[in-house]
Amino acid sequence: MTNVATKFVRRPTGRRTGASTPSGWWALAFIAPATIGLVVLYLWPFLSTLIKSFQDVPAFGPATFVGIENYTTLIGDGDFWKAFGNSALYTAIILLGIPLAIALAALIEQVGRGRSIYRVLFFLPVVTLPVAIGMVWRFIYNGDFGLLNYVLSWFGVDGQFWVADPRFTIFAFGVVGIWMGLGINLIILGAGLQAIPKALYEASALDGAGRVRQFFHITVPLLSPSIFFVTILNVIAALQMFDLIFIMLRGVNNTALADSKTIVYLFYEKAFVQFHQGYGAAIAIVLLIVIMIATALQFRLQRSWVFYG
Amino acid sequence: MKRNWIAATAMVAAATLLTACSGGSSSGASDEKVTLTYANWSEDQTPAMQQIATEFEKANPNITIKVQTLPWTEYWSTLQVGAAGGTAPDAFWMLADHFREYAKGGQLLDLSDTVKSNKIDMSVYPKAVSDSYTYEGKSFALPKDFDTNGIWYNKALFDAAGVKYPDDTWGWQDVQDAAKKLTDPAKGVWGIAAPIDSQGGFYNTILQAGGSIINPDGTASDFASPAGVAGLKFWTDLQAAGSSPTLKQLSDTEAVSMFENQKVAMYFSGAYWALRLYKNPELKDKVDVAPLPQGVKRATVTSGIGNAGYAGSKHPEELKKFLAFLGGTKAAEIQAATGTVLPAYKGTQKPWLDAMPEFHLQVFIDAIDYSVPLPVAGNASEWQGLAAQYLAPAWDGKKPVQDAAKEYQDAVDQVLAKK
């Protein structure tokens, strides 16, 4: 009887991997362009960076293996810790932009006609060249004839040198960073808002819930997966901030630069200005680890606050 | 299935072949069409560079020159990555402080033979400039231009304050006194711009005080010596007297912009601003230039751009021809006649003077006699970046100049000590 059963049930004679069949090979050929791109543009540079981080790499010419020297130097390097602190502060400020984005997304959702006009307006900075943004904000922040100080003077507030005084630079960048990222955040959160069933609002209204109560008890919990997603993206982008400081402080002999460097700026300076590519690579690897830890931490924490219907 | 695998590999191989062919080498025959790229970082100078390229193409119809302009902020990183990756421009501008790394790394085309075979007389260039492009006895770049420093000043502001214009009799105290008199807080006008500027600023005053910036064998700096401190104090005194916008103001608005906006009456800087100031209709009749003041002695740092070639170029012979042309009289004359910069080639500077007759530009040429090369020992781009960080407290009056100078000197010496 058992023989009968085996007759009708086709069993694989061996472990078959996808690639060993003709169609499997074709599949490989078709994914090859994407895979090769991934390997050449991401995996190879990553491995090469990892290797360089254990080497002393001059501007040109052969590299020498130095073990973990780059990393031990890094730990004792005051400039690195200062840059680390600046990046952390900047990231914290950027996160303050998320509640703002939630509130704005909810307000735009309330708008009947012309909703897309608001979306476009908020999205414009996202598609503007960072160089142009940097130039415009440099003017706005200028201590002597900047727009911001002019407006503050209406209220009798003394202006500051927002991007020339190391006490304020990171905060100044933070404001620009929030403004630049708002468009993307609004699109993601807006999509999340539209997925919330309208019936919930109607039902709660019948039960006597006001707008504010609805916002905190329906909107925010049901939006939490989108908020979580936006937070992950923002933290990663903020830890990689480079363009603003490059455009607003470098190249103009700004004396606030020394105290305003971020991790990626320090990486750029070590690798491309001072010709220490190995040390630069070590900074990049440490940044990667920091981003991985920050992201893992958020995934751990989300269990307690993200509500998946 | 084996056939399929072969088909897939063949596809990839074919693709690689295609790219290999398109990048094929083509040096050799001299009548072959060849394109060379020539990179610079200055919008202002691009028209003159284009004109030089066109002139060269006329004499060498088989060679096409493509002039590329990169923004200053990207120039060096692009060049470095390009050189390491084999895609650098064929010819490009070089600066003395970056030169050593490139020459040491074997990235530059050796021009010693070109100099010999074209009978180029190196003594036509200011020695301070041509020396800075020599590495281990070989020439790797021909000087394009040079700059010395002078006092750019605004005659209208001097007239308004009733102060005599600067001239070659001025000493340090004259600058301090004039700057004080010219400053008018009510009008938002300052006597001078005193940023933390090495090339246009404190290097010159340290030399004028009898100091040396970096010692001759490039092993130690000289900022904390009596002369070094005196040279730095020249600037901190101007800050302390309120005769200059503060460091913060000068960080927000560059010194040259302050000068262009007629907010400062004096600005110590190089010949390279001449054309920009001359082209500004607001300033053309108000601005002039005088020699730097004398300290213990006369001195100015000098440096210049060099035209270098990429060692990895596919057309080294054509490139050498082009570089020799760039170092010759014709290229120098075009630069001079367009008022672009002060050409390095001796005897070609007159058209530059004549292009802007209202400015007393002879000052910059006379300064060659007492000029000192810009110090570029060791990893220059690393220690040069330290100035603002260590000197800012002295400029802001938060730390005695002597202390800041000592810390600055130690930091620079630490970089110099690294081979």
XYZ file of C-alpha atoms in Angstrom:
728
model
C 0.000 0.000 0.000
C 2.720 2.376 0.807
C 4.096 1.791 -2.623
C 0.841 2.920 -4.111
C 0.990 6.122 -2.177
C 4.497 6.948 -3.320
C 3.436 6.320 -6.869
C 0.981 9.162 -6.787
C 2.836 11.614 -4.673
C 5.701 13.181 -6.571
C 8.514 13.730 -4.274
C 11.539 15.823 -4.993
C 14.495 13.556 -5.439
C 16.921 16.018 -4.000
C 17.079 19.489 -2.628
C 16.463 21.763 -5.552
C 17.672 25.293 -5.489
C 16.079 27.793 -7.781
C 19.224 28.296 -9.752
C 19.719 24.730 -10.847
C 16.749 24.737 -13.223
C 16.865 26.438 -16.620
C 14.240 28.930 -15.504
C 16.305 29.581 -12.405
C 19.273 30.577 -14.497
C 17.112 32.895 -16.514
C 15.823 34.422 -13.312
C 19.400 35.068 -12.249
C 20.176 36.652 -15.593
C 17.224 38.955 -15.220
C 18.030 40.078 -11.711
C 21.699 40.418 -12.651
C 21.508 44.110 -13.631
C 20.009 45.056 -10.287
C 22.298 42.724 -8.355
C 25.421 43.904 -10.123
C 24.377 47.476 -9.465
C 23.859 46.681 -5.805
C 27.203 44.931 -5.485
C 29.163 47.540 -7.413
C 27.498 50.625 -5.971
C 26.808 49.519 -2.397
C 28.442 46.302 -1.297
C 31.867 46.955 -2.826
C 32.187 50.526 -1.531
C 31.073 49.306 1.881
C 33.660 46.537 1.999
C 36.331 48.852 0.654
C 35.481 51.400 3.365
C 35.608 48.686 6.008
C 39.056 47.575 4.815
C 40.335 51.144 4.600
C 39.243 51.799 8.163
C 41.988 49.398 9.276
C 44.595 51.018 7.064
C 46.609 54.189 6.822
C 45.619 55.463 3.380
C 47.506 58.446 1.993
C 45.950 60.659 -0.689
C 47.505 58.545 -3.405
C 49.709 55.509 -3.296
C 49.776 52.283 -1.336
C 47.933 51.836 1.945
C 49.482 50.210 4.985
C 47.646 48.017 7.480
C 47.499 49.603 10.941
C 45.036 47.361 12.787
C 42.599 49.200 15.027
C 44.770 52.317 15.295
C 42.225 54.497 13.464
C 39.546 53.445 15.934
C 41.676 54.013 19.021
C 42.622 57.470 17.702
C 38.943 58.139 17.119
C 38.015 57.350 20.713
C 40.628 59.783 21.998
C 39.781 62.483 19.464
C 37.983 65.428 21.047
C 36.884 66.648 17.619
C 35.055 63.392 17.014
C 33.117 63.555 20.269
C 32.226 67.176 19.642
C 30.947 66.253 16.182
C 29.072 63.322 17.689
C 27.406 65.664 20.182
C 26.505 68.129 17.439
C 24.962 65.380 15.318
C 22.998 64.068 18.290
C 21.700 67.551 19.113
C 20.757 68.149 15.493
C 18.895 64.823 15.364
C 16.993 65.686 18.547
C 15.921 69.024 17.039
C 14.831 67.339 13.811
C 12.635 64.974 15.835
C 10.781 68.014 17.199
C 9.630 68.560 13.633
C 7.547 65.386 13.704
C 4.795 66.602 16.072
C 4.697 69.736 13.929
C 4.282 67.607 10.811
C 1.494 65.566 12.444
C -0.419 68.678 13.438
C 0.047 70.227 9.987
C -0.966 67.021 8.220
C -4.144 66.881 10.312
C -4.895 70.549 9.554
C -4.344 70.083 5.823
C -6.677 67.079 5.965
C -9.372 69.430 7.322
C -9.020 71.739 4.335
C -11.799 71.137 1.859
C -10.617 72.659 -1.385
C -7.035 73.405 -2.383
C -5.543 70.703 -0.194
C -2.978 69.855 -2.842
C -1.855 73.484 -3.023
C -0.720 73.259 0.594
C 0.993 69.957 -0.084
C 2.866 71.470 -3.027
C 3.892 74.520 -1.011
C 5.282 72.401 1.799
C 6.940 70.044 -0.668
C 8.803 72.759 -2.579
C 11.837 72.841 -0.239
C 12.253 69.081 -0.757
C 12.812 69.504 -4.482
C 14.922 72.659 -4.148
C 18.699 72.389 -4.448
C 20.272 72.276 -0.976
C 22.838 74.800 -2.233
C 20.094 77.314 -2.986
C 18.446 76.633 0.364
C 21.745 77.152 2.149
C 22.351 80.467 0.416
C 18.870 81.789 1.140
C 19.010 80.805 4.801
C 22.480 82.284 5.166
C 20.911 85.559 4.178
C 17.955 85.086 6.505
C 20.292 84.294 9.423
C 22.831 87.052 8.693
C 23.563 88.900 11.917
C 23.882 92.370 10.426
C 21.199 92.565 7.778
C 19.389 89.219 7.915
C 15.628 88.912 7.633
C 15.255 87.036 10.909
C 16.967 89.704 13.005
C 14.943 92.360 11.203
C 11.690 90.661 12.158
C 12.928 90.141 15.726
C 13.674 93.862 15.961
C 9.943 94.603 15.548
C 9.440 92.909 18.897
C 12.423 94.618 20.459
C 14.426 91.386 20.529
C 18.176 91.711 19.983
C 19.322 89.706 17.008
C 22.116 87.155 17.112
C 24.699 85.891 14.684
C 22.787 82.680 14.107
C 25.279 80.976 11.804
C 28.451 82.710 12.994
C 28.105 82.007 16.712
C 28.827 78.377 17.665
C 26.211 78.586 20.430
C 23.428 78.858 17.862
C 24.634 77.179 14.670
C 23.242 73.690 15.341
C 19.856 75.119 16.306
C 19.880 77.267 13.176
C 20.621 74.199 11.059
C 17.883 72.308 12.909
C 15.248 74.840 11.918
C 16.284 74.639 8.267
C 16.418 70.841 8.492
C 12.858 70.658 9.850
C 11.661 72.999 7.120
C 13.446 70.968 4.431
C 12.052 67.639 5.632
C 8.509 68.804 6.314
C 7.273 68.090 2.785
C 8.207 64.406 2.812
C 6.842 63.930 6.323
C 3.537 65.537 5.328
C 3.144 63.249 2.317
C 3.719 60.082 4.355
C 1.579 61.224 7.293
C -1.116 62.515 4.940
C -1.379 59.093 3.327
C -1.615 57.555 6.787
C -4.428 59.957 7.727
C -6.450 59.070 4.684
C -6.314 55.405 5.657
C -8.138 56.122 8.940
C -11.820 55.144 8.522
C -14.073 58.218 8.647
C -16.673 56.153 10.499
C -14.525 56.270 13.623
C -14.762 60.053 13.709
C -18.514 60.004 13.121
C -19.064 57.439 15.838
C -16.927 59.325 18.341
C -18.677 62.578 17.464
C -22.001 60.941 18.324
C -20.474 59.930 21.653
C -19.617 63.571 22.240
C -15.867 63.639 21.490
C -14.521 67.011 20.397
C -11.897 67.715 17.770
C -9.014 67.680 20.233
C -10.136 64.449 21.842
C -10.587 62.853 18.426
C -7.060 63.941 17.489
C -5.426 62.355 20.502
C -7.590 59.254 20.767
C -8.215 58.350 17.125
C -5.808 60.182 14.832
C -2.576 59.744 16.744
C -2.953 56.026 17.646
C -4.104 55.032 14.164
C -1.391 57.146 12.597
C 1.338 55.653 14.810
C 2.730 53.232 12.167
C 3.257 56.193 9.813
C 4.754 58.251 12.624
C 7.131 55.417 13.415
C 8.193 55.171 9.778
C 8.756 58.918 9.527
C 10.799 58.867 12.740
C 13.113 56.158 11.416
C 13.682 58.073 8.173
C 14.279 61.372 9.962
C 16.784 59.973 12.446
C 18.839 58.372 9.685
C 18.784 61.509 7.536
C 19.606 63.780 10.491
C 22.616 61.700 11.540
C 23.943 62.089 8.008
C 23.550 65.876 7.869
C 26.332 67.451 5.864
C 25.099 69.762 3.096
C 23.831 72.609 5.293
C 27.054 72.986 7.230
C 29.073 72.640 4.046
C 27.177 75.394 2.271
C 26.515 77.720 5.171
C 29.863 77.629 6.989
C 32.587 76.337 4.730
C 34.175 78.362 1.986
C 33.364 81.652 3.686
C 36.064 81.511 6.336
C 33.431 81.176 9.075
C 35.072 80.921 12.479
C 32.075 79.036 13.919
C 32.967 76.034 11.775
C 35.381 74.462 14.266
C 32.612 74.072 16.870
C 29.776 73.185 14.496
C 31.067 70.118 12.683
C 28.810 67.088 12.353
C 30.023 63.501 12.027
C 29.710 63.457 8.254
C 31.380 66.849 7.956
C 34.300 65.570 10.030
C 34.471 62.529 7.777
C 34.604 64.766 4.709
C 37.286 66.949 6.240
C 39.525 64.075 7.314
C 39.174 62.081 4.098
C 39.045 64.773 1.442
C 40.668 67.885 2.893
C 43.391 66.430 5.084
C 44.081 63.295 3.019
C 43.491 60.834 5.910
C 41.253 58.379 4.114
C 41.756 55.521 6.547
C 40.704 57.666 9.490
C 37.771 58.981 7.454
C 36.704 55.419 6.715
C 36.764 54.604 10.430
C 34.471 57.588 11.094
C 32.085 56.322 8.400
C 32.002 52.832 9.917
C 31.329 54.243 13.390
C 28.507 56.350 11.949
C 27.034 53.239 10.343
C 27.113 51.462 13.709
C 25.518 54.472 15.428
C 22.707 54.531 12.855
C 22.176 50.786 13.213
C 21.947 51.059 16.994
C 19.597 54.051 16.793
C 17.330 52.195 14.361
C 17.363 48.942 16.330
C 16.519 50.895 19.470
C 13.527 52.473 17.788
C 12.263 49.091 16.586
C 12.528 47.845 20.148
C 10.716 50.878 21.568
C 7.939 50.875 18.960
C 6.397 47.807 20.594
C 5.189 49.973 23.410
C 3.642 52.783 21.384
C 2.911 51.825 17.781
C -0.636 50.552 17.258
C -1.148 48.206 14.321
C -4.991 48.174 14.104
C 21.026 24.591 -18.528
C 24.690 24.915 -19.200
C 23.886 26.699 -22.445
C 21.774 29.229 -20.622
C 24.564 29.960 -18.225
C 26.871 30.551 -21.153
C 24.338 32.845 -22.763
C 24.111 34.898 -19.583
C 27.878 35.181 -19.206
C 28.200 36.079 -22.849
C 25.733 38.916 -22.359
C 27.719 40.288 -19.458
C 30.997 39.816 -21.301
C 29.644 41.592 -24.344
C 28.563 44.501 -22.203
C 32.023 44.764 -20.618
C 33.650 44.622 -24.039
C 31.484 47.440 -25.271
C 32.566 49.726 -22.471
C 36.174 48.655 -22.874
C 36.100 49.597 -26.546
C 34.578 53.003 -25.986
C 37.330 53.849 -23.523
C 40.068 52.591 -25.817
C 43.408 54.315 -25.915
C 44.323 56.498 -28.836
C 47.642 58.133 -28.197
C 50.354 58.102 -30.805
C 49.788 59.595 -34.235
C 49.964 63.355 -33.963
C 47.285 64.191 -36.526
C 44.691 62.147 -34.688
C 41.783 64.089 -33.194
C 42.313 64.431 -29.478
C 40.273 66.138 -26.787
C 41.877 67.407 -23.575
C 40.018 68.731 -20.568
C 41.310 71.736 -18.635
C 39.793 72.333 -15.200
C 39.715 75.505 -13.103
C 37.710 76.810 -10.152
C 37.036 80.389 -11.185
C 33.994 81.651 -13.075
C 35.740 85.016 -13.338
C 38.708 83.579 -15.183
C 36.869 81.081 -17.391
C 36.475 83.485 -20.367
C 40.247 84.072 -20.462
C 40.923 80.332 -20.105
C 38.548 79.712 -23.001
C 40.347 82.317 -25.082
C 43.707 80.672 -24.367
C 42.255 77.284 -25.314
C 40.923 78.665 -28.609
C 44.301 80.199 -29.378
C 45.975 76.839 -28.741
C 43.462 75.001 -30.928
C 44.227 77.358 -33.797
C 47.882 76.334 -33.719
C 47.053 72.666 -33.076
C 43.948 71.863 -35.131
C 43.971 68.201 -34.111
C 43.588 69.025 -30.398
C 40.347 70.226 -28.858
C 40.438 71.757 -25.389
C 37.398 71.500 -23.155
C 37.475 74.090 -20.379
C 35.708 72.888 -17.210
C 34.823 75.140 -14.288
C 34.152 73.503 -10.930
C 32.994 75.410 -7.843
C 35.853 76.025 -5.397
C 34.074 74.050 -2.689
C 34.104 70.908 -4.851
C 37.283 71.391 -6.797
C 39.756 69.549 -4.591
C 37.577 66.617 -3.622
C 36.592 66.116 -7.275
C 40.218 66.290 -8.372
C 41.379 63.905 -5.666
C 38.702 61.312 -6.376
C 39.231 61.745 -10.129
C 42.984 61.293 -9.850
C 42.652 58.198 -7.689
C 39.991 56.754 -10.002
C 41.722 57.569 -13.294
C 39.144 60.121 -14.437
C 40.850 63.388 -13.506
C 40.935 66.230 -16.068
C 44.023 66.187 -18.292
C 45.189 69.670 -17.356
C 44.163 71.498 -14.202
C 45.056 74.347 -11.873
C 47.221 73.426 -8.928
C 47.936 75.279 -5.695
C 51.183 75.136 -3.763
C 49.537 73.851 -0.574
C 47.994 70.856 -2.361
C 50.935 70.265 -4.680
C 53.134 68.077 -2.492
C 50.493 65.392 -1.912
C 49.851 65.096 -5.641
C 53.527 65.095 -6.633
C 54.446 62.639 -3.896
C 51.575 60.385 -4.968
C 52.799 60.314 -8.563
C 49.616 61.930 -9.899
C 51.290 64.719 -11.862
C 52.908 64.593 -15.266
C 56.668 65.228 -15.032
C 57.358 68.304 -17.123
C 61.165 68.349 -16.781
C 61.657 67.046 -20.347
C 59.096 69.465 -21.706
C 60.922 72.340 -20.060
C 64.183 71.132 -21.616
C 62.917 70.333 -25.116
C 60.882 73.537 -25.386
C 63.797 75.547 -23.962
C 61.522 77.078 -21.343
C 63.543 79.478 -19.215
C 62.312 78.922 -15.654
C 63.803 82.231 -14.551
C 60.996 84.123 -16.306
C 58.705 83.053 -13.461
C 58.911 84.454 -9.913
C 61.270 82.051 -8.160
C 59.009 81.768 -5.109
C 56.242 80.399 -7.356
C 58.242 78.081 -9.623
C 60.058 76.612 -6.617
C 56.786 75.671 -5.007
C 55.957 73.422 -7.989
C 59.265 71.567 -7.929
C 59.413 68.228 -6.158
C 62.655 66.269 -5.789
C 64.257 68.433 -8.457
C 61.551 67.894 -11.067
C 59.072 70.453 -12.403
C 55.452 69.314 -12.233
C 53.641 72.537 -13.056
C 54.412 75.784 -14.850
C 53.408 78.949 -12.994
C 50.260 80.510 -14.404
C 49.992 83.627 -12.301
C 51.152 84.984 -8.981
C 49.775 87.204 -6.308
C 51.304 89.423 -3.715
C 49.363 91.492 -1.187
C 48.589 95.142 -0.841
C 46.155 97.431 0.970
C 42.952 97.792 -1.014
C 41.324 100.996 0.166
C 38.203 103.006 -0.456
C 39.098 106.620 -1.320
C 35.561 107.893 -0.704
C 35.618 106.643 2.898
C 39.093 108.119 3.436
C 37.908 111.472 2.060
C 34.796 111.433 4.232
C 36.902 110.882 7.366
C 39.595 113.330 6.238
C 42.350 110.735 6.422
C 45.366 110.715 4.100
C 45.461 107.766 1.656
C 47.904 104.971 2.468
C 51.235 105.090 0.622
C 54.631 103.418 0.680
C 55.731 105.396 3.714
C 53.153 103.772 5.978
C 54.189 101.733 8.988
C 52.061 99.599 11.295
C 51.089 102.485 13.540
C 49.782 104.464 10.562
C 47.357 101.622 9.784
C 46.191 101.414 13.390
C 45.669 105.202 13.617
C 43.927 105.516 10.266
C 41.672 102.532 10.992
C 40.601 104.145 14.268
C 39.819 107.486 12.594
C 37.945 105.884 9.713
C 35.655 103.892 12.001
C 32.210 105.407 12.383
C 29.815 103.131 14.274
C 26.873 105.453 13.565
C 27.286 104.939 9.842
C 28.217 101.276 10.184
C 31.644 101.911 8.707
C 34.876 100.361 9.968
C 38.461 101.352 9.220
C 39.663 97.901 8.257
C 38.617 94.275 7.946
C 40.591 92.131 10.408
C 39.474 88.526 9.869
C 41.610 85.490 10.729
C 43.161 85.427 7.283
C 46.519 83.788 6.778
C 47.562 84.665 3.246
C 46.221 88.213 3.140
C 46.642 88.838 6.843
C 48.752 87.546 9.689
C 51.372 85.679 7.629
C 52.403 89.026 6.179
C 52.579 90.814 9.511
C 54.547 87.966 11.119
C 57.085 88.244 8.302
C 57.103 92.033 8.619
C 57.906 91.637 12.315
C 60.922 89.540 11.352
C 59.334 86.137 12.000
C 59.290 83.127 9.701
C 55.839 81.374 10.002
C 57.375 77.905 9.415
C 61.110 77.267 9.822
C 63.132 76.622 6.633
C 63.316 72.834 7.048
C 59.559 72.632 7.609
C 59.681 70.999 11.033
C 58.308 73.691 13.352
C 56.147 76.803 13.263
C 56.985 80.221 14.601
C 53.732 81.670 15.930
C 54.657 81.964 19.599
C 58.027 83.681 19.063
C 58.142 87.427 19.846
C 57.871 88.199 16.118
C 55.024 85.703 15.664
C 53.051 87.197 18.548
C 53.720 90.731 17.319
C 52.412 89.780 13.879
C 49.229 88.350 15.389
C 48.846 91.285 17.763
C 48.707 93.666 14.800
C 45.277 92.148 14.049
C 44.006 91.571 17.576
C 44.828 95.207 18.385
C 42.628 96.320 15.490
C 39.848 94.106 16.838
C 40.338 95.359 20.395
C 40.199 98.976 19.227
C 36.892 98.302 17.494
C 38.407 99.386 14.191
C 37.168 96.245 12.438
C 33.870 94.385 12.255
C 33.910 91.530 14.785
C 34.877 87.989 13.836
C 31.210 87.031 13.892
C 30.324 89.778 11.466
C 33.190 88.756 9.205
C 32.040 85.129 9.386
C 28.552 86.119 8.275
C 29.730 88.496 5.576
C 33.142 87.836 4.056
C 35.736 90.576 4.358
C 35.813 91.117 0.604
C 32.041 91.586 0.552
C 32.306 94.056 3.415
C 34.820 95.958 1.330
C 32.638 95.795 -1.772
C 29.646 97.020 0.223
C 31.810 99.958 1.374
C 31.495 98.931 5.019
C 35.254 98.792 5.543
C 37.763 101.323 4.281
C 40.852 99.061 4.118
C 41.286 95.433 3.203
C 44.643 93.639 3.094
C 44.518 91.183 0.243
C 45.858 89.984 -3.056
C 46.018 91.132 -6.638
C 43.331 88.599 -7.528
C 40.486 90.932 -6.517
C 41.523 93.609 -9.009
C 39.209 92.577 -11.839
C 36.223 91.976 -9.566
C 36.605 95.403 -7.968
C 37.250 97.052 -11.314
C 34.152 95.540 -12.888
C 31.984 96.880 -10.064
C 30.714 100.249 -11.346
C 30.122 101.423 -7.760
C 33.754 100.900 -6.833
C 35.792 101.476 -9.953
C 36.413 105.171 -9.215
C 36.518 104.834 -5.434
C 39.031 102.038 -4.958
C 42.804 102.001 -5.160
C 45.653 99.966 -3.777
C 48.807 100.748 -1.781
C 51.747 98.616 -0.596
C 51.416 96.737 2.680
C 52.743 98.762 5.640
C 56.263 98.265 6.905
C 56.905 96.585 10.219
C 60.482 95.878 11.203
C 60.855 95.291 7.479
C 58.860 95.020 4.266
C 57.336 91.635 3.446
C 54.432 89.922 1.746
C 53.694 86.282 1.117
C 53.359 85.264 -2.485
C 51.898 82.265 -4.185
C 50.532 81.451 -7.563
C 48.470 78.948 -9.444
C 50.378 76.368 -11.474
C 49.137 74.568 -14.565
C 49.650 70.855 -13.990
C 48.895 67.731 -16.017
C 47.462 64.421 -14.879
C 49.953 61.552 -14.986
C 47.138 59.190 -15.969
C 46.154 61.198 -19.040
C 45.583 59.156 -22.199
C 47.319 61.747 -24.358
C 50.501 62.743 -22.510
C 52.285 64.110 -25.583
C 49.449 66.449 -26.574
C 49.005 67.386 -22.926
C 52.680 68.380 -22.601
C 52.289 70.550 -25.678
C 49.256 72.252 -24.141
C 50.957 72.786 -20.775
C 53.990 74.308 -22.458
C 51.621 76.658 -24.275
C 49.901 77.569 -20.990
C 53.303 78.448 -19.531
C 54.265 80.580 -22.519
C 54.004 84.239 -23.411
C 50.802 83.988 -25.476
C 48.750 82.552 -22.604
C 50.288 85.094 -20.233
C 49.434 87.983 -22.535
C 45.808 86.885 -22.862
C 45.493 86.762 -19.071
C 47.093 90.162 -18.755
C 45.159 91.899 -21.517
C 41.813 90.681 -20.180
C 42.845 91.930 -16.739
C 42.124 88.459 -15.419
C 45.147 87.978 -13.175
C 48.746 88.962 -12.842
C 50.547 86.537 -15.185
C 53.665 84.834 -13.850
C 55.658 85.266 -17.059
C 58.138 88.111 -16.651
C 57.528 91.095 -18.924
C 53.944 90.205 -19.811
C 52.390 92.125 -16.930
C 52.150 95.521 -18.575
C 48.850 94.818 -20.374
C 47.384 93.831 -16.986
C 48.355 97.216 -15.578
C 47.014 98.985 -18.649
C 43.730 97.084 -18.487
C 42.902 98.856 -15.207
C 44.744 102.180 -15.376
C 42.769 103.742 -12.503
C 44.295 101.279 -10.015
C 47.943 101.562 -8.986
C 48.529 97.884 -9.641
C 52.292 98.295 -10.042
C 52.277 97.890 -6.246
C 51.766 94.136 -6.651
C 54.644 93.786 -9.127
C 57.022 95.860 -7.016
C 56.186 93.574 -4.101
C 57.917 90.618 -5.819
C 61.229 92.073 -4.592
C 60.331 91.563 -0.952
C 58.000 88.582 -1.322
C 58.328 85.298 0.571
C 56.769 82.023 -0.616
C 53.568 80.951 1.113
C 54.648 78.252 3.597
C 53.432 74.816 2.545
C 55.492 72.370 4.634
C 54.114 68.953 5.528
C 50.398 68.259 5.244
C 49.603 71.934 4.609
C 45.852 71.524 4.159
C 45.673 69.932 7.595
C 47.541 72.524 9.641
C 46.143 75.471 7.715
C 42.666 74.428 8.853
C 43.680 74.994 12.491
C 44.031 78.772 12.402
C 40.421 79.807 13.040
C 39.957 77.302 15.846
C 43.024 78.325 17.843
C 43.202 82.033 17.056
C 39.525 82.991 17.405
C 39.741 83.379 21.226
C 42.611 85.871 20.759
C 40.712 87.809 18.092
C 37.644 87.904 20.358
C 39.794 89.160 23.231
C 38.972 86.134 25.380
C 42.526 84.842 25.589
C 45.919 86.588 25.662
C 47.521 86.505 22.207
C 50.636 84.842 23.625
C 48.608 81.878 24.982
C 46.560 81.389 21.843
C 49.708 81.621 19.711
C 51.420 78.967 21.838
C 48.474 76.548 21.551
C 48.233 77.209 17.826
C 51.959 76.622 17.404
C 51.798 73.329 19.333
C 48.892 72.096 17.225
C 50.635 72.993 13.957
C 53.914 71.437 15.126
C 52.068 68.238 15.932
C 50.867 68.024 12.319
C 54.319 68.892 10.982
C 55.851 66.133 13.108
C 53.769 63.504 11.266
C 56.289 62.774 8.497
